[in-house]
Amino acid sequence: MPAKRFPLSKAPFLRLADDSRYRSETIMRNFTIALVPLILFAWVKNGLLPFISNDPVVKTTFIEMIYPLLLVFIGALTSLLAEAFYLSAFMGKKTMKDLKSELKLSFPMIPGILIAMVVPIYTPIWVVVLGCLFATLIVKMLFGGFGHNLFNPAIVGYIFIGTAFTGVITASGGYLNSAEAVVSSVTPLQNFASNPGGTFEQLVGSYGDLWNFFLGTIPGSMAETSSLLIVVSFVFLLVTKVINWRIPVLYVGSVFVLTLVIGLAQGHGLWYPLFQVMSGGLLFGAVFMATEPVTSPKSPSGKVIFALSLGIFTVLFRLVGVFPEGVATSILLLNCFTPMIDRFASKLRAQGLTKKTWSKFAFLTLFFLLLSVYTIVASINKANPASESAAVVEVLE
Amino acid sequence: MLLRKSSGIHIPGRKDMSIGSPIEEFLNPEYVYISLLTQNYVCKPLVKIGDKVLMGQPIAKREDRFSHPLHSSVSGEVTAIKKMWHSTGKMVEMIEIKNDFLNKADSSIRLNTDLDALTKETIIERIQNAGIVGMGGGGFPSHAKYTQNYQIDAIIINAAECEPYITADYMLIKTETERLMRGCSYMMKASGAPKGFIAIKKTKLAAIEALQAIIENHPRISIFLLDDVYPAGWEKYIVERIMKKTYLCIPLEVGAIVNNVQTAIAIADAVEENMPLIHKVVTVTGEGVANPHNFLVKIGTKANDLIAKCGGYVNPEVEQYFIAGGPMTGTTMIFDELIITNALSSIIVKPKIDISVNPICIGCGKCAEVCPAFLTPTEIKRAFEDKDIQYLLDLGATNCVGCGLCSYVCPSRIELTDATTRGRALALKG
């Protein structure tokens, strides 16, 4: 009898991924599940509440009620179809079986869902479709498909829509749902951009108080206003080990610390950094966009560098630059540096703090410090042009 | 990022399969095969085909700077020098000895009477003559650790046995506690170390109990409890925790000598009765073995004899891996005619898991998170594929211990361990 042959393989012979709970598919599925509460909140806030309202001015039609859900559905569908088209037309996945197994592993719907969640409420469907097509075909597939894209498709798609179709979006209702359009006229960050030195009453008071910011009943993009639900989703993602705590916590933390200093220098209290953290897309971006694994650094120390830079750039763009947001732009900017950060951080991590590497550590720290100081000084100046020199002295002290 | 202390992650032990069976003796195989390959060195045979040999007689010699003899593990006749399957997954030259079942021992094996008046040199000489090598998997000649110019502060017995499935050391500690302690004392004497530690996982309660029962007789030896993580049995992990400092290449740099449980017991035997290294405890286990067992065997026994002793395979028709070594670092074999060498501690038969399509790297960074040597496996893989040696060196690829954790945690089943160990080899070659 010939000797029995055994199959060959590579160590280790125990893998977490043997269990489907730890596989990539499950990770991406859990990521999508974490988005569901936010989508439902967007629907309740922008669709259901105006629909059941008794106020005839606010009252909307049925189509307008389901519009938020429709937008997410269309976004997901567009991305899926675009990717399927690209795979079959240009990457040789002709048969249905090939296409199916490929799509199962490339998670095609996520960019579409994310774009639909961050656009303003009455964005026309064709604009979202264009954004999703741009994100999937150009940002994701042209770079080589899932795992090879340099930029976060959803972020680029969003910026594409935002820059190319601002007029269209504003004309069709913009950031305010029908109820909000009656009550207030702008989002908190637009308000802030026109009045950077504003007081509590001017910045927060016109939207109620900070609780409204926390619960999400303020004007803003479709699904990113509720800080509470984003924190809940964040905890879910942490518990299911989909994302690592480093990027969201350090990103939001650095924004908080920087704006705290800026606020204190202007004589504002704790409300100022909380207002900055909870308005706009910061929390949503930090939890769902900046953590996108393919386009964020892989090494733990790289994640730290990435998150701190994001925080500083967001404050810089938001408080000093002309755009009211700053989140998407800074993520896009840092995406360019991800491969570099990874190289740099993994070398530092492997070698540790030695005589050879301390200069790199020192350089990095100095860079962050200088950039933070500049951000602080510049934003105080912008907020309070009159007391320019006084603010500088205060910071330096 | 700055605070660097290797941690590990908990891996389910799966040791219950073989933990119930006491160590069974299997000392009379028909043939034994003594491997001429120790570590990376091919030893020179001292016998010819047709020679009669005694149990414990030197039959080959390692001749580099770590010189030591290899011994016949049975008495009988040298019948061939041929290639057999080695636990590295390759075929290696081995001396085949036909057992005459008489177990005639070499005259040097006798009880020594000078145990109270041992000098440092006698102990080291006996360790060298007994051909004792590290039995935890490294196979490094033990005597060489005592002849270097370092001040030794502690002897550490590595009893972590952190790989899943394996239970050989655990069973040995329970039954041979006294010999283990004596071995540790001899090692302390040979090195001049004032302290001895037995590093054991805190979950191995029965073994800790056995150790505690006699620890009072050895005031200079203490038990050091390790967390139940993988790789708690890595030398650096243990030394970092006990000595509170870390080293670059070898534990001697911080004044520690680390040896495995089986090595310590073999040293006790060598010092007391000049017994060479011819026995070994191996665990034969896995889902594919009918009755998993721990065996005390002669070195050079064929693994398929042990499998037969365990009742054979459970599902012979299903495709299974035949693994030499632990499930995290072992090697799959094509045939089960594997020869048990002194550095092999287990044989595992495990059903093949067939997941053919896997996604590409999603970039989660879990591999870098768990790496106990602070490496970034994804970057090392890329550098290896680009054959960028300078970048490999910058990434510290030479520090890879091949523990397997990166592949273990990868949600996309990417062969990271394979890439990093090959990257390490490439970086070392230069």
XYZ file of N, CA and C in Angstrom, chain A residues 92-284:
579
model
N -12.634 41.560 -16.852
C -12.772 40.195 -17.320
C -13.594 39.271 -16.445
N -14.468 39.833 -15.610
C -15.347 38.956 -14.817
C -16.637 38.776 -15.607
N -16.614 37.856 -16.600
C -17.727 37.767 -17.519
C -18.909 37.016 -16.918
N -18.649 35.865 -16.310
C -19.782 35.051 -15.863
C -20.379 35.614 -14.580
N -21.619 35.273 -14.363
C -22.341 35.751 -13.181
C -21.653 35.262 -11.907
N -21.108 34.027 -11.974
C -20.521 33.420 -10.777
C -19.252 34.186 -10.368
N -18.407 34.460 -11.373
C -17.188 35.238 -11.124
C -17.527 36.572 -10.495
N -18.516 37.220 -11.125
C -18.897 38.561 -10.719
C -19.391 38.556 -9.278
N -20.192 37.533 -8.978
C -20.774 37.443 -7.641
C -19.686 37.264 -6.588
N -18.748 36.338 -6.853
C -17.732 36.068 -5.835
C -16.808 37.278 -5.683
N -16.591 37.997 -6.787
C -15.739 39.180 -6.706
C -16.437 40.285 -5.905
N -17.728 40.484 -6.199
C -18.462 41.549 -5.514
C -18.640 41.245 -4.031
N -18.703 39.962 -3.717
C -18.867 39.576 -2.310
C -17.657 40.027 -1.489
N -16.502 40.100 -2.135
C -15.282 40.412 -1.403
C -14.833 41.858 -1.565
N -15.546 42.651 -2.393
C -15.043 44.013 -2.585
C -15.968 45.063 -1.978
N -17.024 44.627 -1.312
C -17.895 45.501 -0.518
C -18.286 46.759 -1.297
N -18.997 46.590 -2.436
C -19.207 47.699 -3.367
C -20.195 48.750 -2.880
N -21.114 48.413 -1.948
C -22.193 49.358 -1.648
C -21.785 50.427 -0.652
N -20.690 50.197 0.080
C -20.370 51.102 1.190
C -20.127 52.552 0.745
N -19.346 52.815 -0.322
C -19.165 54.226 -0.714
C -20.477 54.912 -1.034
N -21.373 54.209 -1.735
C -22.651 54.802 -2.110
C -23.482 55.167 -0.895
N -23.541 54.236 0.060
C -24.319 54.502 1.276
C -23.736 55.714 2.002
N -22.415 55.735 2.132
C -21.785 56.832 2.877
C -22.039 58.174 2.199
N -21.934 58.209 0.863
C -22.161 59.481 0.169
C -23.585 59.956 0.400
N -24.551 59.023 0.269
C -25.943 59.421 0.459
C -26.183 59.921 1.876
N -25.364 59.458 2.832
C -25.588 59.872 4.212
C -25.015 61.244 4.531
N -24.006 61.674 3.790
C -23.387 62.944 4.153
C -23.814 64.112 3.267
N -24.650 63.825 2.239
C -25.071 64.951 1.395
C -26.197 65.718 2.088
N -26.424 66.979 1.688
C -27.547 67.739 2.231
C -28.873 67.075 1.903
N -29.897 67.483 2.630
C -31.154 66.740 2.613
C -31.832 66.723 1.250
N -31.931 67.855 0.601
C -32.683 67.867 -0.656
C -31.772 67.814 -1.870
N -30.655 67.130 -1.732
C -29.796 66.930 -2.894
C -30.578 66.137 -3.948
N -30.617 66.623 -5.196
C -31.335 65.873 -6.231
C -30.722 64.496 -6.424
N -31.565 63.526 -6.764
C -31.085 62.153 -6.899
C -29.989 62.056 -7.950
N -30.136 62.800 -9.047
C -29.126 62.665 -10.113
C -27.756 63.139 -9.649
N -27.737 64.087 -8.694
C -26.442 64.535 -8.177
C -25.784 63.419 -7.366
N -26.601 62.751 -6.522
C -26.059 61.633 -5.742
C -25.568 60.529 -6.666
N -26.344 60.227 -7.714
C -25.941 59.184 -8.663
C -24.602 59.541 -9.291
N -24.452 60.811 -9.693
C -23.177 61.235 -10.281
C -22.038 61.070 -9.278
N -22.297 61.469 -8.027
C -21.270 61.345 -6.988
C -20.856 59.906 -6.795
N -21.836 59.006 -6.748
C -21.523 57.590 -6.533
C -20.756 57.022 -7.720
N -21.172 57.407 -8.939
C -20.456 56.929 -10.124
C -19.014 57.391 -10.100
N -18.832 58.665 -9.757
C -17.476 59.214 -9.682
C -16.656 58.463 -8.643
N -17.257 58.268 -7.460
C -16.533 57.603 -6.375
C -16.143 56.192 -6.769
N -17.103 55.427 -7.284
C -16.828 54.022 -7.559
C -15.924 53.846 -8.771
N -16.309 54.500 -9.886
C -15.568 54.234 -11.121
C -14.188 54.861 -11.093
N -14.105 56.098 -10.673
C -12.823 56.795 -10.807
C -11.959 56.624 -9.574
N -12.536 56.861 -8.393
C -11.688 56.837 -7.193
C -11.370 55.420 -6.758
N -12.332 54.497 -6.946
C -12.081 53.143 -6.461
C -11.544 52.227 -7.558
N -12.296 52.094 -8.665
C -11.942 51.066 -9.639
C -10.739 51.438 -10.497
N -10.619 52.702 -10.879
C -9.477 53.076 -11.715
C -8.160 52.882 -10.966
N -8.215 52.976 -9.642
C -6.999 52.764 -8.863
C -6.702 51.288 -8.647
N -7.596 50.420 -9.126
C -7.324 48.994 -9.007
C -8.348 48.253 -8.166
N -9.415 48.928 -7.772
C -10.455 48.245 -7.014
C -10.177 48.217 -5.529
N -11.022 47.466 -4.833
C -10.954 47.416 -3.382
C -9.559 47.000 -2.899
N -9.030 47.743 -1.942
C -7.726 47.405 -1.383
C -6.597 48.157 -2.034
N -6.848 48.763 -3.195
C -5.770 49.476 -3.876
C -6.007 50.971 -3.959
N -7.222 51.396 -3.585
C -7.526 52.811 -3.768
C -6.743 53.665 -2.774
N -6.237 54.761 -3.289
C -5.430 55.642 -2.451
C -6.328 56.539 -1.620
N -7.452 56.974 -2.230
C -8.344 57.911 -1.541
C -9.622 57.208 -1.126
N -10.209 57.726 -0.082
C -11.480 57.217 0.371
C -12.550 57.594 -0.666
N -13.172 56.611 -1.341
C -14.105 56.935 -2.421
C -15.240 57.841 -1.951
N -15.780 57.556 -0.775
C -16.917 58.343 -0.298
C -16.521 59.798 -0.092
N -15.319 60.027 0.448
C -14.880 61.397 0.708
C -14.719 62.152 -0.608
N -14.070 61.506 -1.588
C -13.840 62.196 -2.849
C -15.156 62.435 -3.567
N -16.048 61.428 -3.525
C -17.358 61.595 -4.134
C -18.106 62.762 -3.516
N -18.032 62.859 -2.204
C -18.713 63.933 -1.481
C -18.132 65.299 -1.861
N -16.805 65.369 -1.908
C -16.171 66.641 -2.258
C -16.496 67.022 -3.700
N -16.553 66.000 -4.558
C -16.916 66.228 -5.959
C -18.305 66.858 -6.056
N -19.259 66.244 -5.352
C -20.615 66.806 -5.374
C -20.597 68.217 -4.801
N -19.930 68.336 -3.653
C -19.949 69.602 -2.929
C -19.364 70.743 -3.742
N -18.308 70.477 -4.488
C -17.693 71.561 -5.229
C -18.384 71.797 -6.569
N -18.805 70.729 -7.237
C -19.354 70.897 -8.579
C -20.810 71.333 -8.564
N -21.559 70.916 -7.540
C -23.011 71.149 -7.588
C -23.536 71.957 -6.416
N -22.692 72.806 -5.833
C -23.139 73.589 -4.682
C -24.407 74.367 -5.013
N -24.394 74.999 -6.193
C -25.538 75.815 -6.571
C -26.806 74.991 -6.673
N -26.688 73.820 -7.296
C -27.853 72.959 -7.476
C -28.424 72.561 -6.121
N -27.516 72.194 -5.203
C -27.967 71.724 -3.892
C -28.638 72.858 -3.125
N -28.017 74.031 -3.117
C -28.590 75.154 -2.381
C -29.960 75.514 -2.956
N -30.070 75.474 -4.278
C -31.329 75.851 -4.911
C -32.448 74.889 -4.544
N -32.097 73.612 -4.284
C -33.168 72.652 -4.023
C -33.416 72.444 -2.532
N -32.852 73.256 -1.682
C -33.199 73.153 -0.263
C -32.002 73.058 0.654
N -30.890 72.582 0.138
C -29.654 72.585 0.907
C -29.694 71.747 2.165
N -29.102 72.288 3.218
C -28.890 71.519 4.429
C -30.112 71.452 5.338
N -31.135 72.232 5.027
C -32.234 72.351 5.980
C -33.421 71.546 5.498
N -34.009 70.749 6.384
C -35.246 70.098 5.986
C -36.379 71.093 6.144
N -37.568 70.701 5.688
C -38.626 71.703 5.561
C -38.935 72.383 6.888
N -38.848 71.628 7.990
C -39.125 72.238 9.289
C -38.045 73.250 9.638
N -36.804 72.856 9.416
C -35.693 73.729 9.781
C -35.656 74.973 8.915
N -36.061 74.815 7.651
C -36.034 75.957 6.738
C -36.946 77.061 7.255
N -38.004 76.648 7.944
C -38.923 77.635 8.493
C -38.318 78.296 9.728
N -37.733 77.449 10.622
C -37.276 77.949 11.920
C -35.970 78.735 11.799
N -34.950 78.105 11.242
C -33.654 78.775 11.168
C -33.257 78.904 9.701
N -32.164 79.548 9.444
C -31.823 79.762 8.048
C -30.510 79.104 7.634
N -29.611 78.822 8.564
C -28.323 78.222 8.190
C -27.965 77.128 9.186
N -26.937 76.317 8.830
C -26.431 75.306 9.760
C -25.487 75.976 10.758
N -25.224 75.326 11.873
C -24.353 75.926 12.887
C -23.000 76.339 12.332
N -22.420 75.513 11.459
C -21.077 75.841 10.995
C -21.076 76.975 9.978
N -22.171 77.069 9.165
C -22.271 78.225 8.259
C -22.408 79.495 9.085
N -23.203 79.373 10.140
C -23.379 80.472 11.069
C -22.037 80.879 11.671
N -21.277 79.836 12.073
C -19.975 80.089 12.699
C -19.002 80.728 11.713
N -19.048 80.248 10.452
C -18.109 80.770 9.467
C -18.319 82.260 9.232
N -19.586 82.701 9.302
C -19.831 84.121 9.069
C -19.575 84.948 10.330
N -19.438 84.277 11.463
C -19.272 85.017 12.698
C -18.320 84.262 13.623
N -17.033 84.166 13.284
C -16.113 83.301 14.026
C -15.880 83.735 15.471
N -16.160 84.962 15.804
C -15.949 85.383 17.187
C -17.228 85.389 18.001
N -18.243 84.637 17.539
C -19.556 84.717 18.155
C -19.622 84.237 19.590
N -20.650 84.669 20.289
C -20.843 84.261 21.675
C -21.703 83.003 21.725
N -21.914 82.506 22.960
C -22.740 81.312 23.149
C -24.131 81.519 22.565
N -24.709 82.665 22.822
C -26.067 82.939 22.340
C -26.111 82.922 20.823
N -25.094 83.512 20.202
C -25.101 83.600 18.745
C -24.853 82.236 18.097
N -23.893 81.457 18.662
C -23.486 80.222 18.004
C -24.367 79.047 18.386
N -24.665 78.907 19.668
C -25.433 77.754 20.128
C -26.872 78.138 20.406
N -27.054 79.311 20.980
C -28.379 79.712 21.445
C -29.453 79.665 20.379
N -29.094 79.974 19.122
C -30.131 79.997 18.093
C -30.606 78.593 17.728
N -29.947 77.549 18.219
C -30.399 76.170 17.961
C -30.860 75.501 19.246
N -31.219 76.269 20.253
C -31.584 75.690 21.535
C -30.363 75.695 22.436
N -29.968 74.529 22.935
C -28.717 74.474 23.702
C -27.879 73.288 23.216
N -26.812 72.956 23.952
C -25.894 71.907 23.498
C -26.562 70.536 23.445
N -27.645 70.342 24.240
C -28.355 69.054 24.181
C -28.861 68.772 22.778
N -29.327 69.826 22.100
C -29.818 69.631 20.745
C -28.699 69.175 19.814
N -27.505 69.690 20.090
C -26.348 69.243 19.302
C -26.059 67.780 19.585
N -26.179 67.422 20.864
C -25.870 66.040 21.235
C -26.898 65.081 20.642
N -28.169 65.441 20.738
C -29.211 64.543 20.225
C -29.313 64.611 18.710
N -28.933 65.724 18.108
C -28.921 65.788 16.645
C -30.064 66.559 16.041
N -30.838 67.305 16.837
C -31.975 68.037 16.275
C -31.544 69.420 15.797
N -30.420 69.468 15.089
C -29.948 70.726 14.528
C -29.847 70.569 13.023
N -29.872 71.655 12.263
C -29.721 71.523 10.812
C -28.329 71.018 10.453
N -28.270 70.269 9.384
C -26.978 69.746 8.943
C -27.192 68.704 7.874
N -26.118 68.063 7.441
C -26.253 67.022 6.427
C -27.148 65.912 6.933
N -27.506 65.010 6.019
C -28.581 64.084 6.320
C -28.387 63.289 7.597
N -27.276 62.538 7.706
C -27.193 61.564 8.794
C -26.100 61.874 9.799
N -25.512 63.056 9.743
C -24.349 63.242 10.604
C -24.616 64.151 11.794
N -25.872 64.501 12.075
C -26.101 65.486 13.127
C -26.179 64.874 14.521
N -26.551 63.609 14.631
C -26.772 63.067 15.973
C -25.491 62.533 16.600
N -24.913 63.315 17.501
C -23.685 62.873 18.165
C -23.935 61.627 18.988
N -25.100 61.590 19.644
C -25.414 60.443 20.504
C -25.358 59.139 19.722
N -26.071 59.097 18.555
C -26.126 57.855 17.795
C -24.760 57.496 17.217
N -23.974 58.515 16.868
C -22.637 58.212 16.341
C -21.787 57.574 17.431
N -21.919 58.075 18.658
C -21.165 57.469 19.756
C -21.635 56.038 19.978
N -22.954 55.821 19.894
C -23.470 54.454 20.060
C -22.883 53.539 18.982
N -22.902 54.002 17.735
C -22.336 53.195 16.646
C -20.853 52.950 16.857
N -20.164 53.969 17.363
C -18.725 53.845 17.616
C -18.467 52.739 18.627
N -19.265 52.724 19.703
C -19.085 51.685 20.723
C -19.358 50.314 20.117
N -20.407 50.234 19.283
C -20.709 48.959 18.622
C -19.528 48.504 17.758
N -18.952 49.445 17.002
C -17.827 49.097 16.124
C -16.609 48.679 16.939
N -16.431 49.296 18.101
C -15.294 48.923 18.952
C -15.496 47.529 19.513
N -16.729 47.274 19.995
C -16.998 45.978 20.626
C -16.859 44.853 19.613
N -17.336 45.094 18.382
C -17.221 44.048 17.366
C -15.852 44.081 16.686
N -14.954 44.908 17.180
C -13.566 44.973 16.695
C -13.483 45.277 15.206
N -14.392 46.114 14.724
C -14.341 46.505 13.314
C -13.293 47.597 13.138
N -13.300 48.574 14.019
C -12.307 49.637 13.917
C -11.515 49.704 15.213
N -10.403 50.379 15.121
C -9.541 50.554 16.272
C -9.877 51.891 16.917
N -9.698 52.008 18.233
C -10.095 53.245 18.927
C -9.205 54.417 18.557
N -7.997 54.159 18.057
C -6.999 55.228 17.979
C -7.444 56.414 17.129
N -7.847 56.156 15.876
C -8.121 57.281 14.982
C -9.292 58.123 15.484
N -10.484 57.542 15.744
C -11.585 58.411 16.181
C -11.263 59.162 17.470
N -10.751 58.471 18.465
C -10.543 59.107 19.769
C -9.495 60.212 19.678
N -8.387 59.907 19.015
C -7.327 60.917 18.958
C -7.710 62.072 18.040
N -8.451 61.781 16.980
C -8.888 62.830 16.059
C -9.806 63.802 16.801
N -10.875 63.271 17.358
C -11.815 64.133 18.065
C -11.126 64.782 19.265
N -10.297 64.005 19.943
C -9.597 64.543 21.114
C -8.717 65.718 20.767
N -7.983 65.626 19.654
C -7.085 66.733 19.325
C -7.884 67.966 18.898
N -9.004 67.740 18.180
C -9.856 68.886 17.842
C -10.373 69.527 19.124
N -10.789 68.689 20.069
C -11.318 69.205 21.325
C -10.269 70.043 22.051
N -9.069 69.509 22.174
C -8.026 70.218 22.927
C -7.679 71.545 22.250
N -7.510 71.505 20.917
C -7.144 72.727 20.195
C -8.215 73.790 20.338
N -9.487 73.380 20.130
C -10.554 74.382 20.210
C -10.760 74.828 21.655
N -10.436 73.966 22.609
C -10.524 74.379 24.015
C -9.561 75.527 24.273
N -8.330 75.354 23.773
C -7.327 76.410 23.958
C -7.780 77.683 23.257
N -8.257 77.524 22.010
C -8.707 78.701 21.260
C -9.868 79.374 21.981
N -10.798 78.548 22.485
C -11.941 79.090 23.199
C -11.524 79.826 24.458
N -10.636 79.215 25.222
C -10.194 79.841 26.472
C -9.505 81.172 26.199
N -8.716 81.200 25.122
C -8.000 82.429 24.809
C -8.961 83.554 24.477
N -10.160 83.191 23.987
C -11.144 84.215 23.679
C -12.112 84.429 24.828
N -11.895 83.728 25.927
C -12.755 83.899 27.086
C -14.020 83.058 27.028
N -14.070 82.044 26.130
C -15.240 81.165 26.092
C -15.067 80.033 27.077
N -16.182 79.413 27.439
C -16.106 78.303 28.390
C -15.987 76.972 27.683
N -16.384 75.918 28.379
C -16.284 74.555 27.865
C -17.239 74.324 26.693
N -18.269 75.175 26.584
C -19.234 74.973 25.496
C -18.570 75.110 24.142
N -17.504 75.907 24.059
C -16.912 76.201 22.756
C -16.327 74.951 22.087
N -15.410 74.224 22.781
C -14.926 72.982 22.146
C -16.035 71.969 21.913
N -17.016 71.889 22.824
C -18.113 70.932 22.613
C -18.914 71.308 21.370
N -19.153 72.601 21.193
C -19.852 73.070 19.995
C -19.082 72.670 18.738
N -17.746 72.877 18.785
C -16.940 72.558 17.598
C -16.951 71.066 17.301
N -16.884 70.244 18.364
C -16.821 68.803 18.150
C -18.152 68.270 17.644
N -19.260 68.814 18.166
C -20.550 68.210 17.854
C -21.244 68.811 16.639
N -20.708 69.895 16.071
C -21.371 70.408 14.883
C -20.640 69.954 13.630
N -21.396 69.915 12.549
C -20.805 69.482 11.289
C -20.543 67.989 11.282
N -19.676 67.561 10.388
C -19.473 66.134 10.188
C -18.287 65.562 10.927
N -17.817 66.246 11.971
C -16.582 65.796 12.610
C -16.706 64.383 13.180
N -17.742 64.159 14.002
C -17.854 62.841 14.636
C -18.094 61.765 13.582
N -18.996 62.053 12.646
C -19.278 61.073 11.599
C -18.004 60.768 10.809
